[in-house]
């Protein structure tokens, strides 16, 4: 057992995993701006892809390996993984024993709202695998009971602790945000979220924000760590992922969510999530996903 995680976090884990067969993903109830999953894999699970969110998680069992920023990385049980928005990575099990981990995907805007009072930007952690028992405990507090929704008051404190944990490991000073056009960036974000089922033209965002398309692109990336185009695409893909996970047909889902056809959805889905919609459906419906029952919840005070 790793010394990086409090032993209580592993109570019952061997019983949980005993007899588990096959690959599976469990998606928890979503909170605005936060998604949580549990995953169990053998072999290479994800092809290279990019998120527009932070990916923050804890390896529970096995060796988690992934390519990130030009290097092959390895995470052991109890270690924390920190992947930044728009950084390409793959993922899978590093040994034949397979892999078990929990991960949450956090929209950068939530962290920025937490840090805005200090007038600084997002902390950049260049080492994606961290041995930090305190940060692991904070993450496990949100990843303990995946069948329950997150509480708003809990999330407020959780974001504050995550921001502090990431700042401890930041490799460079956080950038001052005094020059970011927050009002215009948020107006563009809200407009994109309201029009996720169609293409949005640059002129529309210029009219909404009063900024030219190039200035808006700079301010939007400073505020949300991605481009308006990527932000729209990732919001657009959230609905089909949910629908497919719930058992909807891929072709019908593509038509209902504004994609030209199933091939169009397949192409963008794979680039965003590292697997096809069909692979996601198989993982989401695997009976092994029921094995999350009994995992001990984390402590809400992050200790």
Short mmCIF file of N, CA, C and O in Angstrom, two decimals, residues 38-137:
data_model
loop_
_atom_site.label_atom_id
_atom_site.label_comp_id
_atom_site.label_asym_id
_atom_site.label_seq_id
_atom_site.Cartn_x
_atom_site.Cartn_y
_atom_site.Cartn_z
N UNK A 38 -15.63 6.59 -11.96
CA UNK A 38 -14.77 5.51 -11.51
C UNK A 38 -14.48 4.64 -12.71
O UNK A 38 -15.38 4.39 -13.55
N UNK A 39 -13.25 4.18 -12.87
CA UNK A 39 -12.87 3.38 -14.03
C UNK A 39 -12.05 2.17 -13.60
O UNK A 39 -11.24 2.26 -12.67
N UNK A 40 -12.27 1.08 -14.29
CA UNK A 40 -11.53 -0.16 -14.06
C UNK A 40 -11.12 -0.70 -15.42
O UNK A 40 -11.98 -0.91 -16.29
N UNK A 41 -9.81 -0.89 -15.64
CA UNK A 41 -9.33 -1.25 -16.96
C UNK A 41 -8.21 -2.27 -16.91
O UNK A 41 -7.48 -2.37 -15.91
N UNK A 42 -8.07 -2.98 -18.01
CA UNK A 42 -6.87 -3.74 -18.31
C UNK A 42 -6.37 -3.27 -19.67
O UNK A 42 -7.17 -2.93 -20.54
N UNK A 43 -5.07 -3.22 -19.85
CA UNK A 43 -4.51 -2.81 -21.13
C UNK A 43 -4.66 -1.32 -21.38
O UNK A 43 -4.88 -0.53 -20.47
N UNK A 44 -4.55 -0.93 -22.65
CA UNK A 44 -4.67 0.47 -23.04
C UNK A 44 -6.14 0.82 -23.21
O UNK A 44 -6.83 0.24 -24.05
N UNK A 45 -6.60 1.76 -22.44
CA UNK A 45 -8.03 2.10 -22.44
C UNK A 45 -8.35 3.28 -23.34
O UNK A 45 -9.34 3.26 -24.06
N UNK A 46 -7.54 4.33 -23.28
CA UNK A 46 -7.86 5.56 -23.99
C UNK A 46 -6.77 5.89 -25.02
O UNK A 46 -5.59 5.88 -24.71
N UNK A 47 -7.19 6.22 -26.22
CA UNK A 47 -6.28 6.74 -27.22
C UNK A 47 -6.03 8.22 -26.96
O UNK A 47 -6.75 8.84 -26.16
N UNK A 48 -5.01 8.82 -27.60
CA UNK A 48 -4.72 10.24 -27.33
C UNK A 48 -5.94 11.14 -27.55
O UNK A 48 -6.65 11.03 -28.55
N UNK A 49 -6.18 12.02 -26.58
CA UNK A 49 -7.32 12.92 -26.64
C UNK A 49 -7.06 14.10 -25.72
O UNK A 49 -6.08 14.12 -24.99
N UNK A 50 -7.95 15.10 -25.76
CA UNK A 50 -7.81 16.30 -24.94
C UNK A 50 -9.16 16.66 -24.32
O UNK A 50 -10.19 16.55 -24.96
N UNK A 51 -9.13 17.11 -23.08
CA UNK A 51 -10.30 17.67 -22.42
C UNK A 51 -10.15 19.19 -22.38
O UNK A 51 -9.06 19.72 -22.52
N UNK A 52 -11.26 19.88 -22.14
CA UNK A 52 -11.14 21.32 -21.87
C UNK A 52 -11.32 21.58 -20.39
O UNK A 52 -11.57 22.71 -19.96
N UNK A 53 -11.16 20.56 -19.58
CA UNK A 53 -11.27 20.65 -18.13
C UNK A 53 -9.98 20.18 -17.47
O UNK A 53 -9.14 19.54 -18.11
N UNK A 54 -9.82 20.49 -16.20
CA UNK A 54 -8.81 19.80 -15.40
C UNK A 54 -9.29 18.36 -15.19
O UNK A 54 -10.48 18.11 -14.99
N UNK A 55 -8.37 17.41 -15.22
CA UNK A 55 -8.65 16.04 -14.83
C UNK A 55 -7.85 15.76 -13.57
O UNK A 55 -6.61 15.78 -13.59
N UNK A 56 -8.53 15.56 -12.46
CA UNK A 56 -7.90 15.38 -11.15
C UNK A 56 -8.39 14.07 -10.56
O UNK A 56 -9.60 13.84 -10.45
N UNK A 57 -7.45 13.19 -10.18
CA UNK A 57 -7.89 11.90 -9.69
C UNK A 57 -6.88 11.22 -8.80
O UNK A 57 -5.78 11.74 -8.55
N UNK A 58 -7.27 10.06 -8.32
CA UNK A 58 -6.44 9.25 -7.43
C UNK A 58 -6.43 7.82 -7.96
O UNK A 58 -7.49 7.25 -8.24
N UNK A 59 -5.24 7.26 -8.12
CA UNK A 59 -5.10 5.85 -8.49
C UNK A 59 -5.39 5.01 -7.24
O UNK A 59 -4.82 5.24 -6.18
N UNK A 60 -6.27 4.02 -7.38
CA UNK A 60 -6.68 3.20 -6.25
C UNK A 60 -5.99 1.84 -6.24
O UNK A 60 -5.63 1.32 -5.19
N UNK A 61 -5.81 1.24 -7.41
CA UNK A 61 -5.20 -0.08 -7.48
C UNK A 61 -4.50 -0.23 -8.83
O UNK A 61 -5.00 0.24 -9.85
N UNK A 62 -3.35 -0.88 -8.83
CA UNK A 62 -2.61 -1.08 -10.06
C UNK A 62 -1.69 0.08 -10.38
O UNK A 62 -1.45 0.97 -9.56
N UNK A 63 -1.17 0.09 -11.59
CA UNK A 63 -0.29 1.15 -12.08
C UNK A 63 -1.02 1.87 -13.22
O UNK A 63 -1.40 1.24 -14.21
N UNK A 64 -1.20 3.16 -13.07
CA UNK A 64 -1.86 3.98 -14.09
C UNK A 64 -0.78 4.64 -14.94
O UNK A 64 0.08 5.35 -14.42
N UNK A 65 -0.82 4.42 -16.24
CA UNK A 65 0.20 4.98 -17.12
C UNK A 65 -0.45 5.80 -18.23
O UNK A 65 -1.55 5.47 -18.70
N UNK A 66 0.24 6.87 -18.62
CA UNK A 66 -0.29 7.73 -19.68
C UNK A 66 0.83 8.57 -20.25
O UNK A 66 1.80 8.90 -19.56
N UNK A 67 0.70 8.90 -21.53
CA UNK A 67 1.62 9.82 -22.16
C UNK A 67 1.14 11.24 -21.96
O UNK A 67 -0.03 11.55 -22.18
N UNK A 68 2.07 12.14 -21.55
CA UNK A 68 1.66 13.51 -21.22
C UNK A 68 2.85 14.43 -21.36
O UNK A 68 3.91 14.18 -20.78
N UNK A 69 2.72 15.47 -22.17
CA UNK A 69 3.78 16.46 -22.38
C UNK A 69 5.10 15.79 -22.75
O UNK A 69 6.16 16.12 -22.22
N UNK A 70 5.03 14.83 -23.67
CA UNK A 70 6.22 14.22 -24.25
C UNK A 70 6.87 13.12 -23.45
O UNK A 70 7.93 12.63 -23.83
N UNK A 71 6.26 12.69 -22.33
CA UNK A 71 6.86 11.64 -21.50
C UNK A 71 5.81 10.61 -21.12
O UNK A 71 4.61 10.89 -21.07
N UNK A 72 6.28 9.38 -20.84
CA UNK A 72 5.42 8.34 -20.30
C UNK A 72 5.40 8.46 -18.79
O UNK A 72 6.45 8.51 -18.15
N UNK A 73 4.22 8.56 -18.20
CA UNK A 73 4.06 8.79 -16.77
C UNK A 73 3.46 7.55 -16.11
O UNK A 73 2.74 6.77 -16.74
N UNK A 74 3.69 7.43 -14.78
CA UNK A 74 3.19 6.29 -14.03
C UNK A 74 2.68 6.77 -12.67
O UNK A 74 3.36 7.50 -11.96
N UNK A 75 1.48 6.34 -12.31
CA UNK A 75 0.90 6.68 -11.02
C UNK A 75 0.59 5.40 -10.26
O UNK A 75 -0.03 4.47 -10.80
N UNK A 76 1.00 5.36 -8.99
CA UNK A 76 0.79 4.21 -8.12
C UNK A 76 -0.37 4.48 -7.16
O UNK A 76 -0.80 5.64 -7.01
N UNK A 77 -0.89 3.45 -6.49
CA UNK A 77 -2.00 3.66 -5.57
C UNK A 77 -1.71 4.74 -4.53
O UNK A 77 -0.66 4.75 -3.90
N UNK A 78 -2.66 5.66 -4.39
CA UNK A 78 -2.52 6.76 -3.45
C UNK A 78 -1.97 8.02 -4.06
O UNK A 78 -2.07 9.09 -3.45
N UNK A 79 -1.40 7.95 -5.25
CA UNK A 79 -0.86 9.15 -5.88
C UNK A 79 -1.96 9.92 -6.61
O UNK A 79 -2.96 9.36 -7.06
N UNK A 80 -1.74 11.22 -6.72
CA UNK A 80 -2.69 12.13 -7.34
C UNK A 80 -2.26 12.40 -8.78
O UNK A 80 -1.08 12.59 -9.07
N UNK A 81 -3.24 12.46 -9.68
CA UNK A 81 -2.99 12.82 -11.08
C UNK A 81 -3.59 14.19 -11.35
O UNK A 81 -4.74 14.46 -10.97
N UNK A 82 -2.81 15.06 -11.99
CA UNK A 82 -3.26 16.41 -12.34
C UNK A 82 -2.98 16.63 -13.83
O UNK A 82 -1.82 16.76 -14.23
N UNK A 83 -4.03 16.65 -14.64
CA UNK A 83 -3.89 16.91 -16.07
C UNK A 83 -4.56 18.24 -16.38
O UNK A 83 -5.71 18.47 -16.00
N UNK A 84 -3.84 19.09 -17.08
CA UNK A 84 -4.36 20.43 -17.37
C UNK A 84 -5.24 20.44 -18.61
O UNK A 84 -5.11 19.57 -19.48
N UNK A 85 -6.13 21.43 -18.71
CA UNK A 85 -6.99 21.53 -19.89
C UNK A 85 -6.18 21.62 -21.18
O UNK A 85 -5.11 22.23 -21.23
N UNK A 86 -6.72 20.98 -22.20
CA UNK A 86 -6.16 21.04 -23.56
C UNK A 86 -4.79 20.39 -23.70
O UNK A 86 -4.09 20.62 -24.69
N UNK A 87 -4.37 19.58 -22.73
CA UNK A 87 -3.11 18.85 -22.85
C UNK A 87 -3.43 17.42 -23.32
O UNK A 87 -4.17 16.68 -22.67
N UNK A 88 -2.87 17.03 -24.44
CA UNK A 88 -3.16 15.70 -25.00
C UNK A 88 -2.57 14.60 -24.11
O UNK A 88 -1.47 14.73 -23.59
N UNK A 89 -3.31 13.52 -23.97
CA UNK A 89 -2.86 12.38 -23.16
C UNK A 89 -3.62 11.13 -23.60
O UNK A 89 -4.68 11.21 -24.21
N UNK A 90 -3.06 9.98 -23.29
CA UNK A 90 -3.77 8.72 -23.46
C UNK A 90 -3.91 8.12 -22.07
O UNK A 90 -3.81 8.82 -21.07
N UNK A 91 -4.14 6.81 -21.97
CA UNK A 91 -4.24 6.24 -20.63
C UNK A 91 -4.53 4.75 -20.65
O UNK A 91 -5.13 4.23 -21.59
N UNK A 92 -4.06 4.06 -19.61
CA UNK A 92 -4.32 2.64 -19.49
C UNK A 92 -3.60 2.06 -18.29
O UNK A 92 -3.02 2.78 -17.47
N UNK A 93 -3.64 0.74 -18.20
CA UNK A 93 -3.01 0.01 -17.11
C UNK A 93 -1.55 -0.26 -17.45
O UNK A 93 -1.23 -0.67 -18.57
N UNK A 94 -0.66 -0.05 -16.47
CA UNK A 94 0.76 -0.23 -16.70
C UNK A 94 1.25 -1.65 -16.49
O UNK A 94 2.39 -1.96 -16.81
N UNK A 95 0.41 -2.51 -15.92
CA UNK A 95 0.78 -3.91 -15.68
C UNK A 95 -0.40 -4.80 -16.05
O UNK A 95 -1.54 -4.33 -16.26
N UNK A 96 -0.15 -6.10 -16.09
CA UNK A 96 -1.20 -7.06 -16.42
C UNK A 96 -2.23 -7.19 -15.31
O UNK A 96 -3.28 -7.81 -15.50
N UNK A 97 -1.95 -6.65 -14.14
CA UNK A 97 -2.89 -6.73 -13.02
C UNK A 97 -4.09 -5.81 -13.18
O UNK A 97 -5.05 -5.90 -12.42
N UNK A 98 -4.04 -4.91 -14.17
CA UNK A 98 -5.16 -4.01 -14.40
C UNK A 98 -5.07 -2.75 -13.55
O UNK A 98 -4.11 -2.53 -12.81
N UNK A 99 -6.09 -1.93 -13.65
CA UNK A 99 -6.08 -0.58 -13.08
C UNK A 99 -7.45 -0.23 -12.54
O UNK A 99 -8.47 -0.58 -13.11
N UNK A 100 -7.45 0.49 -11.42
CA UNK A 100 -8.69 0.98 -10.81
C UNK A 100 -8.42 2.39 -10.29
O UNK A 100 -7.47 2.59 -9.53
N UNK A 101 -9.22 3.35 -10.71
CA UNK A 101 -8.99 4.73 -10.27
C UNK A 101 -10.29 5.51 -10.27
O UNK A 101 -11.30 5.08 -10.84
N UNK A 102 -10.26 6.66 -9.62
CA UNK A 102 -11.37 7.60 -9.65
C UNK A 102 -10.85 8.96 -10.09
O UNK A 102 -9.75 9.36 -9.73
N UNK A 103 -11.68 9.66 -10.87
CA UNK A 103 -11.25 10.92 -11.47
C UNK A 103 -12.42 11.90 -11.49
O UNK A 103 -13.58 11.51 -11.64
N UNK A 104 -12.10 13.18 -11.30
CA UNK A 104 -13.11 14.21 -11.53
C UNK A 104 -12.60 15.20 -12.55
O UNK A 104 -11.40 15.46 -12.65
N UNK A 105 -13.53 15.72 -13.33
CA UNK A 105 -13.23 16.67 -14.39
C UNK A 105 -13.82 18.01 -13.99
O UNK A 105 -15.03 18.14 -13.81
N UNK A 106 -12.94 18.99 -13.84
CA UNK A 106 -13.30 20.28 -13.25
C UNK A 106 -13.13 21.39 -14.27
O UNK A 106 -12.03 21.60 -14.80
N UNK A 107 -14.22 22.12 -14.53
CA UNK A 107 -14.13 23.23 -15.47
C UNK A 107 -13.24 24.33 -14.87
O UNK A 107 -13.42 24.72 -13.71
N UNK A 108 -12.28 24.83 -15.65
CA UNK A 108 -11.36 25.86 -15.13
C UNK A 108 -12.06 27.09 -14.57
O UNK A 108 -11.56 27.72 -13.64
N UNK A 109 -13.24 27.42 -15.11
CA UNK A 109 -13.94 28.62 -14.64
C UNK A 109 -14.28 28.53 -13.16
O UNK A 109 -14.31 29.56 -12.47
N UNK A 110 -14.53 27.32 -12.64
CA UNK A 110 -14.84 27.19 -11.22
C UNK A 110 -13.62 27.54 -10.36
O UNK A 110 -13.75 28.20 -9.33
N UNK A 111 -12.45 27.10 -10.79
CA UNK A 111 -11.23 27.45 -10.06
C UNK A 111 -10.95 28.95 -10.16
O UNK A 111 -10.53 29.58 -9.20
N UNK A 112 -11.18 29.50 -11.35
CA UNK A 112 -10.92 30.92 -11.54
C UNK A 112 -11.83 31.78 -10.66
O UNK A 112 -11.40 32.80 -10.11
N UNK A 113 -13.08 31.37 -10.53
CA UNK A 113 -13.98 32.12 -9.65
C UNK A 113 -13.49 32.07 -8.21
O UNK A 113 -13.64 33.03 -7.45
N UNK A 114 -12.88 30.94 -7.85
CA UNK A 114 -12.34 30.80 -6.50
C UNK A 114 -11.10 31.68 -6.30
O UNK A 114 -10.88 32.24 -5.23
N UNK A 115 -10.31 31.82 -7.36
CA UNK A 115 -9.05 32.56 -7.27
C UNK A 115 -9.18 34.04 -7.61
O UNK A 115 -8.26 34.82 -7.37
N UNK A 116 -10.34 34.41 -8.15
CA UNK A 116 -10.51 35.77 -8.66
C UNK A 116 -10.29 36.82 -7.58
O UNK A 116 -9.77 37.91 -7.84
N UNK A 117 -10.69 36.52 -6.35
CA UNK A 117 -10.53 37.49 -5.26
C UNK A 117 -9.07 37.84 -5.03
O UNK A 117 -8.75 38.95 -4.61
N UNK A 118 -8.16 36.89 -5.33
CA UNK A 118 -6.73 37.14 -5.18
C UNK A 118 -6.13 37.79 -6.42
O UNK A 118 -4.95 38.14 -6.42
N UNK A 119 -6.93 37.89 -7.49
CA UNK A 119 -6.45 38.54 -8.70
C UNK A 119 -5.39 37.75 -9.46
O UNK A 119 -4.58 38.34 -10.17
N UNK A 120 -5.38 36.42 -9.29
CA UNK A 120 -4.38 35.61 -9.97
C UNK A 120 -5.05 34.54 -10.81
O UNK A 120 -6.22 34.20 -10.62
N UNK A 121 -4.28 34.00 -11.76
CA UNK A 121 -4.80 33.01 -12.67
C UNK A 121 -4.61 31.60 -12.19
O UNK A 121 -4.23 31.34 -11.04
N UNK A 122 -4.88 30.66 -13.09
CA UNK A 122 -4.82 29.25 -12.75
C UNK A 122 -3.38 28.81 -12.49
O UNK A 122 -2.48 29.16 -13.23
N UNK A 123 -3.16 28.02 -11.44
CA UNK A 123 -1.82 27.48 -11.18
C UNK A 123 -1.48 26.39 -12.19
O UNK A 123 -2.34 25.58 -12.54
N UNK A 124 -0.25 26.38 -12.66
CA UNK A 124 0.17 25.34 -13.60
C UNK A 124 1.09 24.36 -12.88
O UNK A 124 2.16 24.72 -12.39
N UNK A 125 0.68 23.11 -12.82
CA UNK A 125 1.44 22.04 -12.18
C UNK A 125 2.07 21.21 -13.29
O UNK A 125 1.36 20.50 -14.01
N UNK A 126 3.39 21.30 -13.44
CA UNK A 126 4.00 20.63 -14.59
C UNK A 126 4.24 19.14 -14.36
O UNK A 126 4.44 18.39 -15.31
N UNK A 127 4.21 18.69 -13.10
CA UNK A 127 4.34 17.26 -12.81
C UNK A 127 2.95 16.65 -12.65
O UNK A 127 2.25 16.97 -11.69
N UNK A 128 2.53 15.78 -13.54
CA UNK A 128 1.15 15.29 -13.49
C UNK A 128 0.89 14.20 -12.46
O UNK A 128 -0.26 13.85 -12.23
N UNK A 129 1.94 13.65 -11.86
CA UNK A 129 1.78 12.63 -10.82
C UNK A 129 2.40 13.17 -9.53
O UNK A 129 3.59 13.51 -9.50
N UNK A 130 1.59 13.25 -8.48
CA UNK A 130 2.00 13.92 -7.24
C UNK A 130 1.77 12.99 -6.05
O UNK A 130 0.73 12.34 -5.95
N UNK A 131 2.74 12.96 -5.14
CA UNK A 131 2.56 12.30 -3.87
C UNK A 131 2.18 13.33 -2.82
O UNK A 131 3.05 14.00 -2.27
N UNK A 132 0.89 13.51 -2.57
CA UNK A 132 0.40 14.53 -1.65
C UNK A 132 -0.81 13.96 -0.93
O UNK A 132 -1.94 14.02 -1.43
N UNK A 133 -0.61 13.39 0.28
CA UNK A 133 -1.73 12.78 1.00
C UNK A 133 -2.88 13.75 1.27
O UNK A 133 -4.04 13.35 1.23
N UNK A 134 -2.56 15.02 1.54
CA UNK A 134 -3.62 15.98 1.84
C UNK A 134 -4.49 16.24 0.61
O UNK A 134 -5.72 16.27 0.70
N UNK A 135 -3.86 16.43 -0.55
CA UNK A 135 -4.63 16.67 -1.77
C UNK A 135 -5.40 15.42 -2.17
O UNK A 135 -6.54 15.51 -2.65
N UNK A 136 -4.81 14.24 -1.99
CA UNK A 136 -5.53 13.00 -2.27
C UNK A 136 -6.79 12.89 -1.41
O UNK A 136 -7.86 12.50 -1.89
N UNK A 137 -6.67 13.26 -0.13
CA UNK A 137 -7.83 13.19 0.76
C UNK A 137 -8.91 14.18 0.34
O UNK A 137 -10.11 13.89 0.42
#
